[in-house]
Tab-separated table of N, CA and C in Angstrom:
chain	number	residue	atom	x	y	z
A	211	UNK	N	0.841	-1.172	0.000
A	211	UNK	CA	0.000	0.000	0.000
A	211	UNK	C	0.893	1.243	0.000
A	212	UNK	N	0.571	2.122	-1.152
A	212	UNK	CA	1.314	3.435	-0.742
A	212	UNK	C	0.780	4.290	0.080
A	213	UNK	N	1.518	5.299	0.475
A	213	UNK	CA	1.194	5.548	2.008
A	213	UNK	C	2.181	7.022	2.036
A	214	UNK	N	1.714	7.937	2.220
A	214	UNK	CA	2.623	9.446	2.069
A	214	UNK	C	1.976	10.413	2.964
A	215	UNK	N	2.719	11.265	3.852
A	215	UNK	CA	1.934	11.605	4.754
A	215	UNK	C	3.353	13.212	4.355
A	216	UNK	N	2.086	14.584	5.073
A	216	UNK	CA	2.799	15.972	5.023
A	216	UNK	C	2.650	16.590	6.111
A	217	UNK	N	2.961	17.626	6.812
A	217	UNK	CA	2.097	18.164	7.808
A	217	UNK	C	2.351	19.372	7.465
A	218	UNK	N	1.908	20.638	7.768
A	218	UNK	CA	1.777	22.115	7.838
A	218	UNK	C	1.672	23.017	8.906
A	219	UNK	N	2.007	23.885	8.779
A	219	UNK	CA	1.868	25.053	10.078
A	219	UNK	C	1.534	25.811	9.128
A	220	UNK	N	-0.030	26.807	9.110
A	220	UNK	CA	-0.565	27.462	8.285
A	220	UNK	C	-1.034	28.848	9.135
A	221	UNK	N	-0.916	29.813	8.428
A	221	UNK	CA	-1.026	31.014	9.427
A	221	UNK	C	-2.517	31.459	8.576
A	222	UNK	N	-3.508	30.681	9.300
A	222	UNK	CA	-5.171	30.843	9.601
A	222	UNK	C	-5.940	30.703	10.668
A	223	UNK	N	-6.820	31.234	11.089
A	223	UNK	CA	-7.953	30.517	12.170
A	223	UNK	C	-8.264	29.301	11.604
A	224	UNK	N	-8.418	28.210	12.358
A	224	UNK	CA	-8.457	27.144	11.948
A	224	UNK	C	-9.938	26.711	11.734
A	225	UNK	N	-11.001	27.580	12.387
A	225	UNK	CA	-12.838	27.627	11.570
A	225	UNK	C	-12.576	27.844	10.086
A	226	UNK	N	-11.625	28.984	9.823
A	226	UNK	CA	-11.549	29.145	8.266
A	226	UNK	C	-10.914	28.278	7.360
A	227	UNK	N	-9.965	27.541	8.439
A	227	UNK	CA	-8.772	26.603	7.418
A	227	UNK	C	-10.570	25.556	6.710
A	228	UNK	N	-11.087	25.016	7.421
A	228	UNK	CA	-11.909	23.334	7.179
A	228	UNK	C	-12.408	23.848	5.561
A	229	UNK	N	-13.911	24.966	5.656
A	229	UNK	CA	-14.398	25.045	4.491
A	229	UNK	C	-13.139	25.141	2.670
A	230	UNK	N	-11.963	25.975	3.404
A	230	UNK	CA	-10.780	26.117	2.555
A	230	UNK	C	-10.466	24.972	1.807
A	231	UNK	N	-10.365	24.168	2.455
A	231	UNK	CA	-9.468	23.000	2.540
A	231	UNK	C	-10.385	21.974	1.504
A	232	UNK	N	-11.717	21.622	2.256
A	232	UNK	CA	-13.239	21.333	1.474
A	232	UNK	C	-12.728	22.089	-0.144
A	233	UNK	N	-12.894	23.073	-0.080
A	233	UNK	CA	-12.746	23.413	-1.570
A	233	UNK	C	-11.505	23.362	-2.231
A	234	UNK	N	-10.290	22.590	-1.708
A	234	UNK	CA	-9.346	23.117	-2.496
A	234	UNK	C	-9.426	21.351	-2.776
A	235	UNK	N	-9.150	20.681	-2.148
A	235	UNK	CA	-9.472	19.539	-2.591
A	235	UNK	C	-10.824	18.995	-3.603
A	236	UNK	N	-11.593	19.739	-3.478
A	236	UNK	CA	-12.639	19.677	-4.703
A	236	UNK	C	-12.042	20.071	-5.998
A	237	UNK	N	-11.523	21.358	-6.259
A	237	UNK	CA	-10.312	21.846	-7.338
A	237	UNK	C	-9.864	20.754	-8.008
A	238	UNK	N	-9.132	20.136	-6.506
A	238	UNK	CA	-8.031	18.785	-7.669
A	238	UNK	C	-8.300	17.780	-7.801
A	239	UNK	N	-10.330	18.040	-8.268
A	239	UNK	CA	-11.088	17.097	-8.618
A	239	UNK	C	-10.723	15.783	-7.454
A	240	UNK	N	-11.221	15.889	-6.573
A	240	UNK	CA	-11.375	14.932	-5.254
A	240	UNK	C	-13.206	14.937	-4.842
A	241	UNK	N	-13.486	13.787	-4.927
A	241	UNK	CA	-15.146	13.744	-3.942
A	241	UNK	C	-14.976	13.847	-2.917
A	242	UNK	N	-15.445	15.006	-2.007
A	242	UNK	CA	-15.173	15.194	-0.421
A	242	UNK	C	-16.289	14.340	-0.255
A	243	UNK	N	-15.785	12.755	0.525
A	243	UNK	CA	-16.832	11.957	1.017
A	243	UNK	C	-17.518	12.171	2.639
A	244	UNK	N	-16.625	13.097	3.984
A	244	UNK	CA	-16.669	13.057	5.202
A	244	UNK	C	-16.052	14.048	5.421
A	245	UNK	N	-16.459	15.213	6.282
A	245	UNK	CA	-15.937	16.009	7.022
A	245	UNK	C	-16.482	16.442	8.295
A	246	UNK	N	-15.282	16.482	9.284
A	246	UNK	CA	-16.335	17.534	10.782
A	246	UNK	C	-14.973	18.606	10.939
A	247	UNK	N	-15.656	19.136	12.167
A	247	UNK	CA	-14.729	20.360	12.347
A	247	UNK	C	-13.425	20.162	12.327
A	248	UNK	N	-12.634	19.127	12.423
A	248	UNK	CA	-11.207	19.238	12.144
A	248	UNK	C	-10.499	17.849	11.166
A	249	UNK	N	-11.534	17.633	10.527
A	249	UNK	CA	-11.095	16.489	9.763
A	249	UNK	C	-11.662	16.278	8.351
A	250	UNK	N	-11.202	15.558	7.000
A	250	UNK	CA	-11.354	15.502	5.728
A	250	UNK	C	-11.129	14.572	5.210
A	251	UNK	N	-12.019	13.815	4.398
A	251	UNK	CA	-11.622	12.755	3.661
A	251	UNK	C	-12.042	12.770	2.696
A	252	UNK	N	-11.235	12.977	1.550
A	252	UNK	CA	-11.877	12.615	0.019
A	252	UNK	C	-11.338	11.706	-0.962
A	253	UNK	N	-11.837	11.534	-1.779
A	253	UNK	CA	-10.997	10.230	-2.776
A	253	UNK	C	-11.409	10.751	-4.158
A	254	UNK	N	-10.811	10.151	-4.611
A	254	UNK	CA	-10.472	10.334	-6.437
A	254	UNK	C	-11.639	9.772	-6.805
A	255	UNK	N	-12.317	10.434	-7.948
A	255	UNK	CA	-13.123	10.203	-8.981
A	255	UNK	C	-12.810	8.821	-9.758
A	256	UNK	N	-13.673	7.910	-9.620
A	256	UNK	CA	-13.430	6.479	-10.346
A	256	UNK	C	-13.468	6.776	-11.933
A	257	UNK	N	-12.486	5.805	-12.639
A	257	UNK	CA	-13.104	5.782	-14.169
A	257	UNK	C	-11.487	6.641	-14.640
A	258	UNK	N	-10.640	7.285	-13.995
A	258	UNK	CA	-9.262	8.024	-14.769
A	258	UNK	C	-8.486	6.889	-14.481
A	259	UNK	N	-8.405	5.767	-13.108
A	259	UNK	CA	-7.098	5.038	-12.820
A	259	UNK	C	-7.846	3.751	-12.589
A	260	UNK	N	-7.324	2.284	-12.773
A	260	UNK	CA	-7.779	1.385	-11.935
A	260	UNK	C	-8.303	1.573	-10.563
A	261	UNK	N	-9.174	0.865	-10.325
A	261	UNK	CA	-9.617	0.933	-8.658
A	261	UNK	C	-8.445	0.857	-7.669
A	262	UNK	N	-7.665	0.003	-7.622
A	262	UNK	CA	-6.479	-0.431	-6.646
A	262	UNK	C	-5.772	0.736	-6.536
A	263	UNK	N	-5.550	2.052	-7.698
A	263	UNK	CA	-4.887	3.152	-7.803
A	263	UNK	C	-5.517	4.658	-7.332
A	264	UNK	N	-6.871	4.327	-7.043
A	264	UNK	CA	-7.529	5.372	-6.277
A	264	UNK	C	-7.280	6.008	-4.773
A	265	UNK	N	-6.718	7.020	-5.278
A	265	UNK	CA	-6.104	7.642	-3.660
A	265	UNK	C	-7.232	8.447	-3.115
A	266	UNK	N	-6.873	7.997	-1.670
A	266	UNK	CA	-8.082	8.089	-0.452
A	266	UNK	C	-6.595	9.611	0.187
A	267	UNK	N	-7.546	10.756	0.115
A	267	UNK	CA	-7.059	11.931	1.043
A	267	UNK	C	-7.557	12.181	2.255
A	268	UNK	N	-6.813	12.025	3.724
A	268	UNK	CA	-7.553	12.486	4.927
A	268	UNK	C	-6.472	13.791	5.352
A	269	UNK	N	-7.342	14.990	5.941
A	269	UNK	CA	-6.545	16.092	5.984
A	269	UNK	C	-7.262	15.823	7.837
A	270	UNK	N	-6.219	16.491	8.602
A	270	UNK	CA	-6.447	16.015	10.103
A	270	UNK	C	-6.055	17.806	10.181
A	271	UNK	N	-6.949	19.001	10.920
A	271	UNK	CA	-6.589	19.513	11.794
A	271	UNK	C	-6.377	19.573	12.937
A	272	UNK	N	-5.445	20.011	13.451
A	272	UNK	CA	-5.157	20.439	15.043
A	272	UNK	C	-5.260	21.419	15.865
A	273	UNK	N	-6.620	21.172	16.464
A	273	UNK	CA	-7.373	22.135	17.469
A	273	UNK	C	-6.717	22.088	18.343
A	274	UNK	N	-5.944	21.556	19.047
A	274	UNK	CA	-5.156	21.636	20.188
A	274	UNK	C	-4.240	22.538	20.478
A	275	UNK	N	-3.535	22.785	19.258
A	275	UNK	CA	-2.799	23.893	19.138
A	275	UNK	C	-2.776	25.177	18.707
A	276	UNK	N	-3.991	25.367	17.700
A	276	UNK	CA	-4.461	26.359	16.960
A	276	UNK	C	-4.370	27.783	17.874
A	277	UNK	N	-3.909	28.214	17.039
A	277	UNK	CA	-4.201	30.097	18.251
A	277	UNK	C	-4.928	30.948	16.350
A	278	UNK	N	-4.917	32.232	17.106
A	278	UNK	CA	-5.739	32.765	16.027
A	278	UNK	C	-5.361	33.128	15.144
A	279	UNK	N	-4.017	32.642	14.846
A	279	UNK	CA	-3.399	33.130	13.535
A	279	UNK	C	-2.874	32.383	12.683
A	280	UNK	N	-2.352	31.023	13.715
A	280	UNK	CA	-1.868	29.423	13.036
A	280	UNK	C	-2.719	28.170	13.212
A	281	UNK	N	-2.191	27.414	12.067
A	281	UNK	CA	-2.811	26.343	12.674
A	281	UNK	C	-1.860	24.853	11.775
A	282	UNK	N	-2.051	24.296	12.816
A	282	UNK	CA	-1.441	22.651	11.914
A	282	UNK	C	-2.370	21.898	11.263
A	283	UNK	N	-1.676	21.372	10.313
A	283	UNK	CA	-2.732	20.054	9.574
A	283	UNK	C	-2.058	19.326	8.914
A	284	UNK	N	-2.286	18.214	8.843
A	284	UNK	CA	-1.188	17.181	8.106
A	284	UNK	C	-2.363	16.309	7.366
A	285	UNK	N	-2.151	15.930	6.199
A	285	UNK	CA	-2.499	14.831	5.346
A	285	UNK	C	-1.687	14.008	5.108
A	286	UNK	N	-2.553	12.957	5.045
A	286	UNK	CA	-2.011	11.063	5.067
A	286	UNK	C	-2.998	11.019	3.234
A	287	UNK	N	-2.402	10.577	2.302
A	287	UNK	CA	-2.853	10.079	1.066
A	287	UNK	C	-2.424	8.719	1.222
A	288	UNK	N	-3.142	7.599	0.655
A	288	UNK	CA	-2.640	6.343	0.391
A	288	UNK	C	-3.888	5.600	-0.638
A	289	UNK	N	-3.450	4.376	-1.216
A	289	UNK	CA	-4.129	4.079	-2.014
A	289	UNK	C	-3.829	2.160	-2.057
A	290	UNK	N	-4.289	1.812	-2.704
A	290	UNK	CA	-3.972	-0.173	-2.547
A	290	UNK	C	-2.359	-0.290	-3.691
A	291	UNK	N	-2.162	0.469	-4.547
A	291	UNK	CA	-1.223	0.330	-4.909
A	291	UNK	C	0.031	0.025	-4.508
A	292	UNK	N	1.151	-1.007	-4.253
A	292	UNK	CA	2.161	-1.489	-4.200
A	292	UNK	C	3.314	-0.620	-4.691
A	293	UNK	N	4.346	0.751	-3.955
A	293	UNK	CA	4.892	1.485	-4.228
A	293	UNK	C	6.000	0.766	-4.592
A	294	UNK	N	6.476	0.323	-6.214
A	294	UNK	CA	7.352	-0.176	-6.528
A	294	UNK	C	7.936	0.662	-7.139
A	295	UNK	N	7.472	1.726	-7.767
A	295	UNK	CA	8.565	2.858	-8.880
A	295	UNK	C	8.026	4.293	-7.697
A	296	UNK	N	9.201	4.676	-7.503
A	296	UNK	CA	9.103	6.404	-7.235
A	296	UNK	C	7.939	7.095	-7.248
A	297	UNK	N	8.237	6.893	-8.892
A	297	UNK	CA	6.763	7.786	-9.199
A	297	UNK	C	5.746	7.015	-9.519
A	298	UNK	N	5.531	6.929	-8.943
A	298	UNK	CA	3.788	5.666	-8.565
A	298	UNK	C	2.208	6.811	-8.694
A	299	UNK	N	1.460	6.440	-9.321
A	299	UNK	CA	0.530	7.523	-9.225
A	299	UNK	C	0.092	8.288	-7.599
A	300	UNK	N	-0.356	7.561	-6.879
A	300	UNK	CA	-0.029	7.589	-5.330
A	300	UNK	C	0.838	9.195	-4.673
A	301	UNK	N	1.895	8.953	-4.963
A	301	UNK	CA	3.164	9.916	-4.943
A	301	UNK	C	3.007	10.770	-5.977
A	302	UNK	N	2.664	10.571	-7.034
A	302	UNK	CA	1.853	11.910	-8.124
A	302	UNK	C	1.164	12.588	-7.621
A	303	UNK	N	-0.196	12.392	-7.294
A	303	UNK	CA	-0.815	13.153	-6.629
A	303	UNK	C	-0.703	13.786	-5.112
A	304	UNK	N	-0.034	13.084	-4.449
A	304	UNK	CA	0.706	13.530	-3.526
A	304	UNK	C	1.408	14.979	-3.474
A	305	UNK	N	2.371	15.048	-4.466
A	305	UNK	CA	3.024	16.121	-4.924
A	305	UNK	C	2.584	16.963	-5.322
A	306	UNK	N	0.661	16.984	-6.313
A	306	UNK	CA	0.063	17.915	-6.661
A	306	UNK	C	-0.495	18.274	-5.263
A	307	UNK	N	-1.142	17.985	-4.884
A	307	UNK	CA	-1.904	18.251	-3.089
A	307	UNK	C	-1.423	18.806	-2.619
A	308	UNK	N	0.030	18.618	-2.099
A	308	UNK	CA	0.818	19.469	-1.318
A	308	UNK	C	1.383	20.584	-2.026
A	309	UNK	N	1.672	20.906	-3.346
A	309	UNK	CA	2.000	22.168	-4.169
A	309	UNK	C	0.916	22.736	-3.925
A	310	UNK	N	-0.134	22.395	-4.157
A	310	UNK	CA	-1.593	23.055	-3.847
A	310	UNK	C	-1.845	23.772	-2.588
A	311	UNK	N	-1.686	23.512	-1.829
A	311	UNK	CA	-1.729	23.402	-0.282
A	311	UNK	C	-0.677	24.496	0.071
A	312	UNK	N	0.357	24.370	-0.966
A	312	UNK	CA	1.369	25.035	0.006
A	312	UNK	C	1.896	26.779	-0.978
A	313	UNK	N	0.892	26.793	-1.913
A	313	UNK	CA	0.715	27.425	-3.088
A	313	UNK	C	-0.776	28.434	-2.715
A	314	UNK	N	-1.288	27.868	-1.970
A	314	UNK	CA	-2.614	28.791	-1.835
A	314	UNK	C	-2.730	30.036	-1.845
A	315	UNK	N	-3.582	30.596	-2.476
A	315	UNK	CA	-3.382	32.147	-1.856
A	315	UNK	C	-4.279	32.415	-0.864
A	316	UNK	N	-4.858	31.426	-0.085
A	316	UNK	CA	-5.825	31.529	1.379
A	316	UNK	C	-5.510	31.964	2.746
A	317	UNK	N	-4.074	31.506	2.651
A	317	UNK	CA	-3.303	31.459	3.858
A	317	UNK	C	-1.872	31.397	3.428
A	318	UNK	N	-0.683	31.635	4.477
A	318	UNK	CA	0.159	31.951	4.407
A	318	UNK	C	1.202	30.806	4.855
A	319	UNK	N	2.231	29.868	4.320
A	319	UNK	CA	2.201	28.847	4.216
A	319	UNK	C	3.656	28.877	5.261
A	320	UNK	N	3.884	28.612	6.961
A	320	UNK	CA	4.623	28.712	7.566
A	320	UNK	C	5.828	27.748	7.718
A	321	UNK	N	5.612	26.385	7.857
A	321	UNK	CA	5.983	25.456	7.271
A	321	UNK	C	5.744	24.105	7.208
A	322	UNK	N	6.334	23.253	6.370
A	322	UNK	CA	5.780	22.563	5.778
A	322	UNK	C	6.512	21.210	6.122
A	323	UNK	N	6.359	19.837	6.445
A	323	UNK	CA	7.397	18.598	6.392
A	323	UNK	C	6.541	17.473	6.111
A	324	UNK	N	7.766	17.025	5.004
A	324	UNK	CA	6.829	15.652	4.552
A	324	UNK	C	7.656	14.703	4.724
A	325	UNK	N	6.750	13.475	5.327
A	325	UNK	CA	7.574	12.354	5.568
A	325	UNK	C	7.221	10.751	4.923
């Protein structure tokens, strides 16, 4: 299973980061299937990749730490695919998400680590 995870320090109220976030992942054509106040899950539109290659996005905010100007959030992408080449679709989209994310003009992008 591939499996790619980022986290962020984003300089927003974190009420404003959720709906943001909801729409930016809609953008890069994602079905937002589940959301509550600090959490996101969407997945890829069936019918562009095999099923096994459909990446599942969960974006996790952190209310715990949030003050009124920052906030953390990290996304976990993974999909059934078997990461045998680098660039695995998985890790494709990965790389678009987080350019996205870290490219916004919503918020101000403090920093960023992917692991």
């Amino acid at each position: 299973m591939a499996r790619y995870t980022c986290s962020f320090l984003l300089s927003i109220n974190f009420e404003q980061l959720l709906p943001l976030i909801v729409e930016l992942l809609q953008d890069c054509s994602l079905n937002v299937m589940y959301y509550t106040s600090d959490y996101v899950m969407a997945r890829e539109i069936p019918g562009t990749v095999p099923f096994s290659k459909l990446v599942t996005v969960e974006a996790l905010i952190d209310k715990s730490t949030a003050t009124e100007t920052e906030t953390r959030m990290s996304i976990v992408m993974k999909n059934e695919e078997l990461p045998l080449q680098v660039e695995n679709h998985c890790r494709q989209l990965f790389e678009y998400i987080k350019e996205a994310i870290e490219h916004s003009r919503h918020w101000h992008l403090i920093e960023s680590l992917a692991g």
